[in-house]
Coordinates of C-alpha atoms in Angstrom, one line a residue:
M1 CA 0.0 0.0 0.0
W2 CA 2.7 2.3 1.0
L3 CA 4.8 1.5 -2.1
K4 CA 1.9 2.2 -4.5
R5 CA 1.2 5.5 -2.7
R6 CA 4.9 6.4 -3.0
K7 CA 4.9 5.8 -6.7
R8 CA 1.9 8.1 -7.2
D9 CA 3.5 10.8 -5.2
N10 CA 6.7 10.5 -7.2
R11 CA 4.7 10.9 -10.5
R12 CA 3.2 14.1 -9.1
L13 CA 6.7 15.4 -8.4
M14 CA 8.0 14.6 -12.0
P15 CA 8.9 17.6 -14.2
I16 CA 6.2 18.7 -16.6
R17 CA 8.4 18.0 -19.6
D18 CA 8.6 14.4 -18.6
Q19 CA 4.9 13.9 -18.5
K20 CA 3.0 12.5 -21.6
D21 CA 0.2 14.8 -23.1
P22 CA -2.6 12.9 -24.8
A23 CA -3.8 16.0 -26.7
R24 CA -0.4 16.4 -28.4
G25 CA -0.7 13.1 -30.2
V26 CA -4.2 14.0 -31.5
F27 CA -2.8 17.3 -32.9
T28 CA 0.0 15.6 -34.7
R29 CA -2.3 13.2 -36.4
R30 CA -4.6 16.0 -37.6
A31 CA -1.7 18.0 -38.9
L32 CA -0.5 15.0 -40.9
L33 CA -4.0 14.4 -42.3
C34 CA -4.4 18.0 -43.3
M35 CA -1.0 18.0 -45.0
A36 CA -2.0 14.9 -46.9
V37 CA -5.3 16.4 -48.0
Q38 CA -3.5 19.6 -49.1
A39 CA -0.9 17.6 -50.9
G40 CA -3.6 15.6 -52.7
A41 CA -5.5 18.7 -53.6
M42 CA -2.4 20.4 -54.9
G43 CA -1.7 17.3 -56.9
E44 CA -5.2 17.2 -58.4
L45 CA -4.9 20.9 -59.1
A46 CA -1.6 20.3 -60.8
R47 CA -3.0 17.4 -62.8
R48 CA -6.0 19.6 -63.9
L49 CA -3.8 22.4 -64.8
Y50 CA -1.6 20.1 -66.8
H51 CA -4.7 18.7 -68.5
I52 CA -6.2 22.1 -69.2
Q53 CA -3.0 23.8 -70.3
I54 CA -1.2 20.9 -72.1
N55 CA -3.8 18.3 -73.1
D56 CA -6.8 20.7 -73.8
G57 CA -4.7 23.8 -74.5
D58 CA -5.6 24.0 -78.1
H59 CA -9.3 23.5 -77.4
Y60 CA -9.4 26.4 -74.9
A61 CA -7.3 28.5 -77.2
R62 CA -9.9 28.0 -79.9
M63 CA -12.7 29.0 -77.5
A64 CA -10.8 32.1 -76.6
A65 CA -10.2 32.9 -80.2
N66 CA -13.9 32.4 -81.0
N67 CA -14.8 35.0 -78.3
R68 CA -12.4 37.4 -80.1
V69 CA -12.8 36.3 -83.7
S70 CA -16.0 36.1 -85.7
K71 CA -15.8 33.9 -88.8
R72 CA -18.5 33.7 -91.5
L73 CA -19.0 32.5 -95.0
L74 CA -19.1 34.9 -98.0
A75 CA -21.4 34.6 -100.9
P76 CA -19.3 34.3 -104.1
P77 CA -19.7 36.8 -106.9
R78 CA -22.2 35.6 -109.5
G79 CA -20.6 34.9 -112.9
R80 CA -20.9 37.6 -115.6
I81 CA -23.0 37.2 -118.8
V82 CA -21.5 38.9 -121.9
D83 CA -22.4 39.2 -125.5
R84 CA -20.3 37.7 -128.4
Y85 CA -17.9 40.7 -128.1
G86 CA -17.5 40.7 -124.4
I87 CA -19.9 43.5 -123.6
A88 CA -21.5 43.0 -120.2
L89 CA -25.1 42.0 -120.2
A90 CA -25.4 40.9 -116.6
N91 CA -22.9 42.1 -114.0
N92 CA -22.5 42.7 -110.2
K93 CA -22.5 45.9 -108.3
E94 CA -21.5 46.4 -104.6
N95 CA -24.1 47.4 -102.1
W96 CA -24.3 47.7 -98.3
R97 CA -26.4 45.5 -96.1
A98 CA -27.1 44.8 -92.4
L99 CA -26.5 41.2 -91.2
L100 CA -27.4 39.4 -88.0
M101 CA -25.1 36.7 -86.5
P102 CA -27.6 34.7 -84.3
E103 CA -24.8 33.0 -82.4
E104 CA -23.3 36.3 -81.2
T105 CA -26.5 37.5 -79.4
T106 CA -28.4 35.9 -76.5
D107 CA -31.6 37.8 -77.4
V108 CA -32.2 37.5 -81.1
T109 CA -35.8 38.9 -80.9
G110 CA -34.8 41.9 -78.8
T111 CA -31.9 42.7 -81.2
I112 CA -34.2 42.6 -84.2
E113 CA -36.8 44.8 -82.4
R114 CA -34.1 47.4 -81.5
F115 CA -32.8 47.3 -85.1
S116 CA -36.3 47.9 -86.5
T117 CA -36.6 51.1 -84.4
L118 CA -33.6 52.4 -86.4
I119 CA -34.2 50.8 -89.8
P120 CA -37.9 50.1 -90.3
L121 CA -38.7 46.5 -91.3
D122 CA -42.0 45.8 -93.2
E123 CA -44.1 42.6 -92.8
R124 CA -42.3 41.0 -95.8
D125 CA -38.9 41.6 -94.2
R126 CA -40.0 40.2 -90.9
N127 CA -41.5 37.1 -92.4
R128 CA -38.3 36.4 -94.4
I129 CA -36.1 36.9 -91.4
A130 CA -38.3 34.6 -89.3
R131 CA -38.2 31.9 -92.0
E132 CA -34.4 32.1 -92.4
M133 CA -34.0 31.9 -88.6
R134 CA -36.0 28.7 -88.5
H135 CA -34.2 27.0 -91.3
Q136 CA -30.6 28.1 -90.9
R137 CA -27.9 27.3 -88.4
R138 CA -26.9 29.9 -85.9
F139 CA -23.5 30.4 -87.4
V140 CA -25.1 31.4 -90.8
P141 CA -25.7 35.2 -90.9
V142 CA -29.2 36.4 -91.7
M143 CA -29.8 39.5 -93.7
L144 CA -31.8 42.1 -92.0
R145 CA -31.9 44.8 -94.7
D146 CA -30.3 45.2 -98.1
F147 CA -29.4 48.3 -100.1
L148 CA -28.6 50.5 -97.1
S149 CA -28.0 54.2 -97.6
W150 CA -25.2 56.1 -95.9
D151 CA -27.6 57.6 -93.3
E152 CA -28.9 54.1 -92.4
M153 CA -25.4 52.7 -92.0
A154 CA -24.4 55.7 -89.7
R155 CA -27.4 55.0 -87.5
I156 CA -26.5 51.3 -87.2
E157 CA -22.9 52.1 -86.3
L158 CA -23.8 54.7 -83.8
N159 CA -26.0 52.2 -82.0
A160 CA -23.8 49.2 -82.3
P161 CA -23.4 48.5 -78.5
S162 CA -27.1 47.9 -78.3
L163 CA -27.2 45.7 -81.4
P164 CA -25.1 42.6 -80.5
G165 CA -24.6 40.4 -83.5
V166 CA -25.5 43.1 -86.0
L167 CA -22.9 44.1 -88.5
I168 CA -22.6 46.0 -91.8
D169 CA -21.4 44.1 -94.7
V170 CA -20.6 44.8 -98.3
G171 CA -22.4 42.5 -100.8
T172 CA -23.3 42.5 -104.5
R173 CA -26.5 43.0 -106.4
R174 CA -27.2 41.9 -109.9
V175 CA -27.4 44.6 -112.5
Y176 CA -28.5 44.5 -116.1
P177 CA -26.9 47.4 -118.0
E178 CA -29.2 46.9 -121.0
G179 CA -32.4 46.8 -119.0
E180 CA -35.4 45.7 -121.1
L181 CA -33.3 45.2 -124.3
L182 CA -32.3 41.6 -123.3
A183 CA -34.6 40.8 -120.4
H184 CA -36.2 37.8 -122.1
I185 CA -32.8 36.3 -123.0
I186 CA -30.8 37.1 -119.9
G187 CA -33.7 36.6 -117.5
Y188 CA -33.4 37.7 -113.9
V189 CA -32.5 36.6 -110.4
A190 CA -34.4 36.6 -107.2
P191 CA -33.9 35.6 -103.5
P192 CA -34.0 31.9 -102.9
N193 CA -37.0 30.3 -101.4
E194 CA -37.1 27.4 -98.8
N195 CA -37.1 24.8 -101.5
D196 CA -34.0 26.3 -103.1
V197 CA -32.1 26.3 -99.8
A198 CA -33.1 22.7 -99.1
H199 CA -31.3 21.7 -102.2
S200 CA -28.2 23.8 -101.7
T201 CA -27.0 25.2 -98.4
L202 CA -24.9 27.7 -100.3
L203 CA -28.1 29.6 -101.1
A204 CA -28.6 30.2 -97.4
L205 CA -25.9 32.9 -97.5
P206 CA -27.0 36.5 -97.5
G207 CA -26.9 38.0 -100.9
M208 CA -27.2 34.7 -102.8
R209 CA -29.6 34.8 -105.7
V210 CA -31.3 32.2 -107.9
G211 CA -31.9 32.5 -111.6
R212 CA -35.6 32.6 -112.3
A213 CA -35.8 33.1 -116.1
G214 CA -33.6 33.1 -119.2
I215 CA -29.9 32.3 -119.2
E216 CA -29.8 33.2 -115.5
Q217 CA -32.1 30.2 -114.8
N218 CA -30.8 27.8 -117.4
Q219 CA -27.1 28.2 -116.4
D220 CA -27.8 29.0 -112.7
E221 CA -25.4 26.4 -111.2
K222 CA -22.5 27.5 -113.4
L223 CA -23.1 31.1 -112.5
R224 CA -23.2 30.6 -108.7
G225 CA -19.5 30.1 -107.9
T226 CA -18.0 28.8 -104.6
A227 CA -18.3 30.4 -101.1
G228 CA -15.4 32.3 -99.5
S229 CA -14.9 33.3 -95.8
V230 CA -13.8 36.2 -93.6
E231 CA -12.4 36.4 -90.0
M232 CA -13.0 39.6 -88.0
E233 CA -11.8 40.6 -84.6
V234 CA -14.7 41.7 -82.3
N235 CA -14.9 43.2 -78.8
A236 CA -17.0 42.1 -75.9
V237 CA -20.2 43.5 -77.4
G238 CA -19.5 42.0 -80.8
R239 CA -18.4 45.2 -82.5
V240 CA -15.9 44.7 -85.3
I241 CA -12.4 45.9 -84.4
S242 CA -10.6 44.7 -87.5
E243 CA -10.6 42.2 -90.3
L244 CA -8.0 39.4 -89.7
N245 CA -8.3 37.3 -92.7
R246 CA -10.4 37.1 -95.9
E247 CA -10.6 34.4 -98.5
E248 CA -12.7 35.5 -101.4
G249 CA -15.1 33.1 -103.0
V250 CA -14.5 31.7 -106.4
P251 CA -16.7 33.7 -108.9
G252 CA -19.2 31.9 -111.1
E253 CA -18.2 31.1 -114.6
E254 CA -18.4 33.8 -117.3
I255 CA -20.9 33.0 -120.0
S256 CA -20.5 34.4 -123.4
L257 CA -23.6 34.5 -125.6
T258 CA -24.0 34.4 -129.4
I259 CA -26.0 37.7 -129.2
D260 CA -24.7 40.9 -130.8
R261 CA -25.9 43.6 -128.4
G262 CA -25.7 46.2 -131.1
L263 CA -27.8 44.2 -133.5
Q264 CA -30.3 43.5 -130.8
Q265 CA -30.7 47.2 -130.2
R266 CA -31.2 47.9 -133.9
V267 CA -33.9 45.2 -134.2
L268 CA -35.7 46.6 -131.2
N269 CA -35.6 50.1 -132.7
H270 CA -37.2 48.8 -135.9
I271 CA -40.0 47.0 -134.0
G272 CA -40.8 50.1 -132.0
D273 CA -44.0 49.8 -129.9
Q274 CA -45.5 46.9 -131.9
T275 CA -46.3 43.6 -130.1
A276 CA -43.9 41.4 -132.0
S277 CA -41.0 39.1 -132.0
A278 CA -38.0 38.7 -134.3
V279 CA -35.1 36.2 -134.5
V280 CA -31.8 36.6 -136.4
M281 CA -29.8 33.4 -136.9
D282 CA -26.5 32.4 -138.5
C283 CA -27.5 29.8 -141.1
H284 CA -24.2 28.1 -140.9
N285 CA -24.0 27.2 -137.3
G286 CA -27.3 28.1 -135.6
E287 CA -26.0 31.0 -133.5
V288 CA -28.8 33.3 -132.5
L289 CA -27.5 36.8 -133.1
A290 CA -30.6 38.7 -132.0
M291 CA -33.9 37.6 -130.3
V292 CA -36.4 40.4 -129.5
S293 CA -39.8 40.1 -127.9
T294 CA -41.9 43.2 -127.3
P295 CA -43.1 44.6 -125.0
S296 CA -40.5 43.7 -122.4
F297 CA -39.8 44.4 -118.7
D298 CA -37.0 45.7 -116.4
P299 CA -35.3 42.6 -114.9
S300 CA -33.5 44.5 -112.2
L301 CA -36.8 44.9 -110.3
F302 CA -36.8 41.2 -109.4
D303 CA -33.5 41.4 -107.4
S304 CA -35.0 43.6 -104.7
G305 CA -38.5 42.3 -105.0
V306 CA -41.3 43.2 -107.4
S307 CA -44.2 45.2 -105.9
H308 CA -47.7 43.8 -106.0
A309 CA -48.9 46.7 -108.1
Q310 CA -46.2 46.1 -110.7
W311 CA -46.9 42.4 -110.9
I312 CA -50.6 43.0 -111.4
E313 CA -49.8 45.6 -114.1
W314 CA -47.6 43.0 -116.0
T315 CA -49.9 40.1 -115.7
N316 CA -53.0 42.1 -116.7
N317 CA -51.3 43.5 -119.8
Q318 CA -52.8 41.9 -122.9
H319 CA -49.5 42.3 -124.7
T320 CA -47.9 39.9 -122.2
P321 CA -44.5 41.6 -121.5
L322 CA -43.3 38.8 -119.2
I323 CA -43.5 36.1 -122.0
N324 CA -40.6 35.6 -124.5
K325 CA -42.7 35.4 -127.6
A326 CA -39.8 34.2 -129.7
V327 CA -39.7 30.8 -127.8
A328 CA -43.0 30.7 -125.9
G329 CA -45.4 32.4 -128.3
V330 CA -47.1 30.0 -130.7
Y331 CA -48.8 31.1 -133.9
P332 CA -50.3 29.6 -137.0
P333 CA -47.5 29.9 -139.6
G334 CA -49.8 30.8 -142.4
S335 CA -48.2 30.9 -145.8
T336 CA -44.7 30.7 -144.4
F337 CA -45.5 27.0 -144.0
K338 CA -46.0 26.5 -147.8
P339 CA -42.3 25.6 -148.5
A340 CA -42.5 22.7 -146.0
V341 CA -45.6 21.4 -147.8
A342 CA -43.9 21.8 -151.1
M343 CA -40.8 19.8 -149.9
A344 CA -43.1 17.0 -148.5
A345 CA -44.8 16.9 -151.9
L346 CA -41.6 16.8 -153.9
E347 CA -40.0 14.1 -151.7
S348 CA -43.2 12.0 -152.0
G349 CA -42.8 11.7 -155.7
L350 CA -46.5 12.5 -156.2
V351 CA -45.7 16.1 -157.3
S352 CA -43.0 17.5 -159.4
P353 CA -41.8 21.2 -159.6
T354 CA -43.4 21.5 -163.1
D355 CA -46.8 20.0 -162.2
R356 CA -49.5 22.6 -162.6
V357 CA -52.7 23.3 -160.6
F358 CA -55.5 25.7 -161.8
C359 CA -56.6 28.3 -159.3
P360 CA -60.0 29.9 -160.0
G361 CA -59.9 31.6 -156.5
H362 CA -61.2 28.6 -154.6
L363 CA -61.2 24.8 -154.2
D364 CA -64.5 22.9 -153.6
V365 CA -64.2 19.6 -151.7
G366 CA -67.2 17.7 -150.5
G367 CA -69.5 20.6 -150.4
T368 CA -67.0 22.9 -148.7
R369 CA -65.4 25.8 -150.4
F370 CA -61.8 26.7 -149.5
H371 CA -60.9 30.2 -150.7
C372 CA -57.7 31.5 -152.1
W373 CA -56.5 34.8 -150.7
S374 CA -57.1 36.2 -154.2
R375 CA -60.8 36.3 -155.1
W376 CA -59.9 36.3 -158.8
G377 CA -57.5 33.3 -158.6
H378 CA -54.1 32.8 -160.1
G379 CA -54.8 30.7 -163.1
S380 CA -52.5 27.7 -163.9
V381 CA -49.5 27.7 -161.6
D382 CA -46.5 25.4 -161.0
L383 CA -44.5 25.3 -157.8
H384 CA -42.4 28.4 -158.7
L385 CA -45.4 30.5 -159.4
A386 CA -47.4 29.1 -156.5
L387 CA -44.7 30.2 -154.1
K388 CA -44.2 33.6 -155.8
Y389 CA -48.0 34.4 -155.7
S390 CA -48.5 32.4 -152.5
C391 CA -51.4 30.6 -154.2
D392 CA -53.6 28.9 -151.6
V393 CA -55.4 26.6 -154.0
Y394 CA -52.1 25.1 -155.3
F395 CA -51.2 24.1 -151.7
Y396 CA -54.7 23.0 -150.8
E397 CA -54.5 20.6 -153.7
I398 CA -51.0 19.1 -153.1
A399 CA -51.7 18.8 -149.4
R400 CA -54.8 16.8 -150.3
R401 CA -52.8 14.6 -152.6
I402 CA -49.9 13.7 -150.2
G403 CA -51.7 13.6 -146.9
M404 CA -51.0 15.1 -143.5
D405 CA -48.5 12.4 -142.2
R406 CA -46.0 13.2 -145.0
I407 CA -46.4 16.9 -144.3
A408 CA -45.8 16.5 -140.5
E409 CA -42.8 14.3 -141.0
T410 CA -41.1 16.8 -143.3
A411 CA -42.1 19.8 -141.1
H412 CA -40.5 18.1 -138.1
R413 CA -37.2 17.5 -140.0
M414 CA -37.2 21.2 -140.9
G415 CA -37.5 22.3 -137.3
L416 CA -41.2 22.9 -136.9
G417 CA -43.3 21.5 -134.1
V418 CA -40.3 19.8 -132.4
P419 CA -38.2 20.7 -129.3
L420 CA -35.1 22.8 -130.3
D421 CA -33.2 22.5 -127.0
I422 CA -32.1 26.1 -126.9
E423 CA -30.6 27.2 -123.6
L424 CA -33.8 28.9 -122.3
P425 CA -36.5 27.7 -119.9
H426 CA -40.2 27.8 -120.6
T427 CA -39.9 27.1 -124.3
R428 CA -42.9 25.7 -126.2
T429 CA -42.8 23.0 -128.9
G430 CA -45.7 24.1 -131.0
L431 CA -47.7 21.5 -132.9
I432 CA -47.8 19.9 -136.3
P433 CA -51.0 17.8 -136.1
T434 CA -51.6 14.4 -137.6
P435 CA -54.6 12.1 -137.8
A436 CA -53.2 10.0 -134.9
W437 CA -52.9 13.1 -132.7
R438 CA -56.5 14.1 -133.5
Q439 CA -57.7 10.6 -132.7
A440 CA -55.8 10.5 -129.5
H441 CA -57.9 13.5 -128.4
H442 CA -61.1 11.6 -129.3
H443 CA -61.8 13.5 -132.5
H444 CA -62.0 12.5 -136.2
W445 CA -59.5 13.8 -138.7
N446 CA -61.2 14.8 -141.9
G447 CA -60.0 15.9 -145.3
G448 CA -60.7 19.5 -144.6
D449 CA -58.1 19.4 -141.8
T450 CA -55.4 18.4 -144.2
I451 CA -56.4 21.0 -146.8
V452 CA -56.3 24.0 -144.4
S453 CA -53.0 22.6 -143.0
G454 CA -51.6 23.0 -146.5
I455 CA -51.6 26.8 -146.0
G456 CA -50.4 26.7 -142.4
Q457 CA -53.8 27.1 -140.7
G458 CA -56.0 24.8 -138.7
F459 CA -54.3 23.2 -135.7
I460 CA -50.7 24.1 -136.7
Q461 CA -48.7 26.2 -134.2
V462 CA -45.1 27.2 -134.4
T463 CA -42.8 29.6 -132.6
P464 CA -40.8 32.4 -134.2
L465 CA -37.6 30.6 -133.2
Q466 CA -38.8 27.5 -135.1
L467 CA -39.5 29.7 -138.1
A468 CA -35.9 31.0 -138.1
T469 CA -34.5 27.5 -137.7
Y470 CA -36.8 26.3 -140.6
T471 CA -35.5 29.1 -142.8
A472 CA -31.9 28.4 -142.0
R473 CA -32.3 24.7 -142.7
M474 CA -33.9 25.5 -146.1
A475 CA -31.1 27.9 -146.9
T476 CA -28.2 25.5 -146.1
G477 CA -29.6 22.0 -146.2
R478 CA -28.1 21.4 -142.7
A479 CA -29.9 20.4 -139.5
V480 CA -28.6 23.4 -137.6
Q481 CA -29.9 23.8 -134.0
P482 CA -30.4 27.3 -132.6
H483 CA -28.2 28.1 -129.5
L484 CA -27.3 31.1 -127.4
M485 CA -24.2 29.8 -125.6
R486 CA -21.0 30.7 -127.5
A487 CA -18.3 30.2 -124.8
I488 CA -17.8 29.4 -121.1
N489 CA -14.8 31.1 -119.4
G490 CA -13.4 31.7 -122.9
E491 CA -13.7 28.2 -124.2
V492 CA -15.7 28.3 -127.4
S493 CA -18.5 25.7 -128.0
P494 CA -18.0 23.2 -130.8
M495 CA -21.5 24.2 -132.0
A496 CA -19.9 27.3 -133.4
N497 CA -18.4 25.1 -136.1
A498 CA -20.6 24.8 -139.2
E499 CA -19.3 21.2 -139.8
H500 CA -20.8 20.2 -136.5
W501 CA -24.2 20.1 -138.0
P502 CA -25.3 17.1 -140.2
S503 CA -27.1 17.3 -143.5
L504 CA -30.9 17.2 -143.7
N505 CA -30.6 14.6 -146.4
M506 CA -33.0 16.5 -148.6
P507 CA -32.3 16.5 -152.4
E508 CA -30.4 19.7 -153.3
K509 CA -32.5 20.2 -156.4
Y510 CA -35.7 20.4 -154.3
L511 CA -34.1 22.8 -151.8
E512 CA -33.0 24.9 -154.7
A513 CA -36.6 24.9 -156.1
L514 CA -37.8 26.2 -152.8
R515 CA -35.1 28.9 -152.6
A516 CA -35.9 30.0 -156.1
G517 CA -39.6 30.4 -155.3
M518 CA -38.7 32.4 -152.2
F519 CA -36.4 34.6 -154.3
A520 CA -39.3 35.3 -156.7
V521 CA -41.5 36.3 -153.8
V522 CA -39.2 39.3 -153.1
N523 CA -37.5 40.1 -156.3
E524 CA -39.7 39.1 -159.3
P525 CA -42.6 41.1 -160.7
H526 CA -45.9 40.3 -159.0
G527 CA -44.3 38.6 -156.0
T528 CA -46.1 39.1 -152.7
A529 CA -43.2 40.9 -151.0
P530 CA -41.7 43.6 -153.2
K531 CA -41.4 45.8 -150.0
A532 CA -38.8 43.3 -148.8
Q533 CA -36.3 44.0 -151.5
L534 CA -32.9 45.0 -150.2
D535 CA -31.3 48.3 -151.2
L536 CA -27.7 46.9 -150.9
P537 CA -25.9 46.7 -154.2
G538 CA -25.3 43.1 -155.4
I539 CA -27.1 41.5 -152.5
A540 CA -30.5 39.8 -152.9
M541 CA -32.8 38.3 -150.2
A542 CA -35.2 35.4 -150.5
G543 CA -38.3 35.3 -148.3
K544 CA -41.9 34.2 -147.8
T545 CA -44.9 36.2 -146.5
G546 CA -47.5 34.9 -144.2
S547 CA -50.8 36.1 -142.7
A548 CA -52.4 33.8 -140.0
Q549 CA -56.1 34.2 -139.2
V550 CA -57.1 34.2 -135.5
R551 CA -60.9 34.0 -136.2
H552 CA -63.2 32.4 -138.8
V553 CA -64.3 34.5 -141.7
S554 CA -67.6 33.3 -143.3
R555 CA -67.9 32.4 -147.0
A556 CA -70.6 35.1 -147.5
L557 CA -68.4 37.8 -146.0
R558 CA -65.4 36.7 -148.2
E559 CA -67.5 36.6 -151.3
S560 CA -69.1 40.0 -150.6
G561 CA -66.0 41.9 -151.6
H562 CA -66.4 44.2 -148.6
F563 CA -64.3 42.3 -146.1
N564 CA -61.1 44.1 -144.9
S565 CA -59.4 42.6 -141.9
A566 CA -57.6 45.9 -141.3
N567 CA -60.9 47.3 -140.1
L568 CA -61.3 44.7 -137.3
P569 CA -60.5 45.4 -133.7
W570 CA -56.8 44.8 -133.0
E571 CA -57.2 41.4 -131.3
Y572 CA -59.2 40.0 -134.2
R573 CA -56.7 41.0 -137.0
P574 CA -54.5 38.2 -138.5
H575 CA -50.9 37.9 -137.4
A576 CA -48.3 39.2 -139.9
L577 CA -45.3 36.9 -140.6
F578 CA -42.3 36.9 -142.7
I579 CA -39.2 34.6 -143.1
C580 CA -36.1 35.3 -145.1
F581 CA -32.5 34.5 -145.7
A582 CA -29.6 36.4 -147.4
P583 CA -27.5 36.7 -149.4
Y584 CA -29.5 34.6 -151.8
D585 CA -26.5 33.1 -153.6
A586 CA -24.5 32.4 -150.4
P587 CA -26.9 32.2 -147.5
R588 CA -25.5 33.3 -144.2
Y589 CA -28.3 34.9 -142.1
A590 CA -31.9 33.9 -141.5
V591 CA -34.6 36.1 -140.1
S592 CA -38.1 35.4 -138.8
V593 CA -40.6 38.1 -137.8
V594 CA -44.1 37.8 -136.3
I595 CA -46.2 40.9 -135.6
E596 CA -49.2 40.0 -133.4
H597 CA -52.4 41.1 -135.2
G598 CA -50.2 43.0 -137.7
N599 CA -52.8 42.0 -140.4
A600 CA -50.7 41.5 -143.5
G601 CA -47.3 39.9 -143.7
A602 CA -46.5 41.6 -147.0
D603 CA -47.3 45.1 -145.7
A604 CA -46.2 44.9 -142.0
A605 CA -43.7 42.0 -141.5
A606 CA -41.9 42.1 -144.8
P607 CA -40.5 45.7 -144.5
L608 CA -39.6 45.1 -140.9
A609 CA -37.7 41.9 -141.8
R610 CA -36.0 43.7 -144.7
N611 CA -34.7 46.4 -142.3
I612 CA -33.5 43.8 -139.8
M613 CA -31.7 41.8 -142.5
R614 CA -30.1 44.9 -143.9
D615 CA -28.6 45.8 -140.5
T616 CA -27.5 42.2 -140.0
L617 CA -25.7 42.2 -143.3
L618 CA -24.0 45.6 -142.7
R619 CA -22.9 44.6 -139.2
D620 CA -22.0 41.0 -140.4
P621 CA -21.5 39.8 -136.8
S622 CA -20.5 36.2 -137.8
N623 CA -17.4 37.5 -139.5
H624 CA -16.3 40.0 -136.8
T625 CA -14.5 39.5 -133.5
T626 CA -15.0 43.0 -132.3
P627 CA -18.2 45.0 -132.4
P628 CA -18.6 46.9 -135.7
P629 CA -19.1 50.7 -135.4
E630 CA -22.8 51.7 -135.1
S631 CA -22.3 53.9 -138.3
V632 CA -22.5 50.7 -140.5
A633 CA -26.2 50.5 -139.9
T634 CA -27.5 54.0 -140.6
V635 CA -29.3 53.4 -144.0
D636 CA -32.6 55.3 -144.1
D637 CA -35.3 53.0 -142.6
S638 CA -38.0 54.8 -144.6
F639 CA -36.9 53.0 -147.8
E640 CA -39.9 51.2 -149.3

């Protein structure tokens, strides 16, 4: 007992430093634990820093750059369209526009509303913007307004801090220096619709346009080009600080046409305010040198949008300014069809050039009387005289002899009533009817249908372009095809070579008989087109008149001797037609003219075609590589 007590007392008397403190051990363990946690945290931090800076460094660098750099695609310049001499017919001009980058603003709707307080947006603009926002990715810019003025640009720049994602950009708009002169050939462009964008994402870019008519539509993909890109440095509110890099898009291809702009202008001047169409063609290779349809329209209006009032004015106009009458207007060919009937008869072997038919002024078949245009008749005529006088009875009779199937087959070979594949949309084929065609429409073909077809009436319909092609084929005996494309990026088409086109395989002696008859029409006494004679020394032209009825004239009225179609209202008068080629002894150019309700081909269309042919011969575009001076076509148009 005493010993135990002594030991306790001794422990109480021990120095403090020799005593064990339990709390001290606990502190040491905690300190070590904290150090371990800190070391682990520092290790994890170091690992993360290494991962961020080394492994993911490029990723975060790109993110930082994206906050500083705005990159977007650039619409490529649309390819130019030029005439055969390189004169611009469709070009591009810079214009300023306001774009919105949706990915650079958190409140797209608010930004658009603030923008509209500075630059008013109409309902059409708002609908277009909403449509593009729905269908385009956020990195694709949306055009807010095009064709900005300097004052509008200044307002946008002044308020840039409150318009995040809005920037001013330079774009291009399509311009047509010749305006209405070539509208039906060149066509026009317009903003793409949803269907267009669905087929090509390139069309989603601001400023992109789609061809809607003419060469612009037919060659749209070649004219579009390839998109470029631009990188711009922006500040925290998205305002552009500087342009860092720009890669321009690849322009669309340059398309050179066969058209001679100067000749086109001369043809339009001759037509004036008549509702008409005219085609000038190179007989050797099918190049279309001029193609005029009147009235016309201003194609530049479609680039920024045609007003409703303007559209109503165009569509309600009975003279149809939006239609290219040269390829989409169809007309009965009238007497211009007679050479095709003659060729069919000659090739059939049932008729020879010397066979004669007596014309008393009419032909009676099965109780029906078919009148000749001359009440007094032409007497006994062979092929040459029948063409010269344009005797209806002669062609009634030979059509009756050979039948409609032979006529249709020959007409098709000569370019009538068949597709011609010219580089234009919305062309029409016309029609050369046959008994099979009539029966397919659940009607009977009778002999009278064949007889009236012999003079280009009845169901027959052709286009002015087909008439020019038909004339060129008669003049050369080659199956030339009309075309407008001369070269792409300077590479000339093989179609420019006359040897490219095969023979029609029609006997030359028969073709010569047709040419001689057409020569007589213009140049021999009592021909139907003395007003078509050229006033150029040593150069003669061959041609054929035509007048195509648009309404029935009764037998009683015809035989009364008092009928004059010139006294009818404009829309009831016959169409006036004329086809021709020159020079007669070495054909180079073919011309077709159709004047809607012009009444008489000999009086209205023939003098017009003569003036057009004269200017064509003087300019001689097929033999020039540079535009001839305008002074070469200044002969007095009043010559009769």
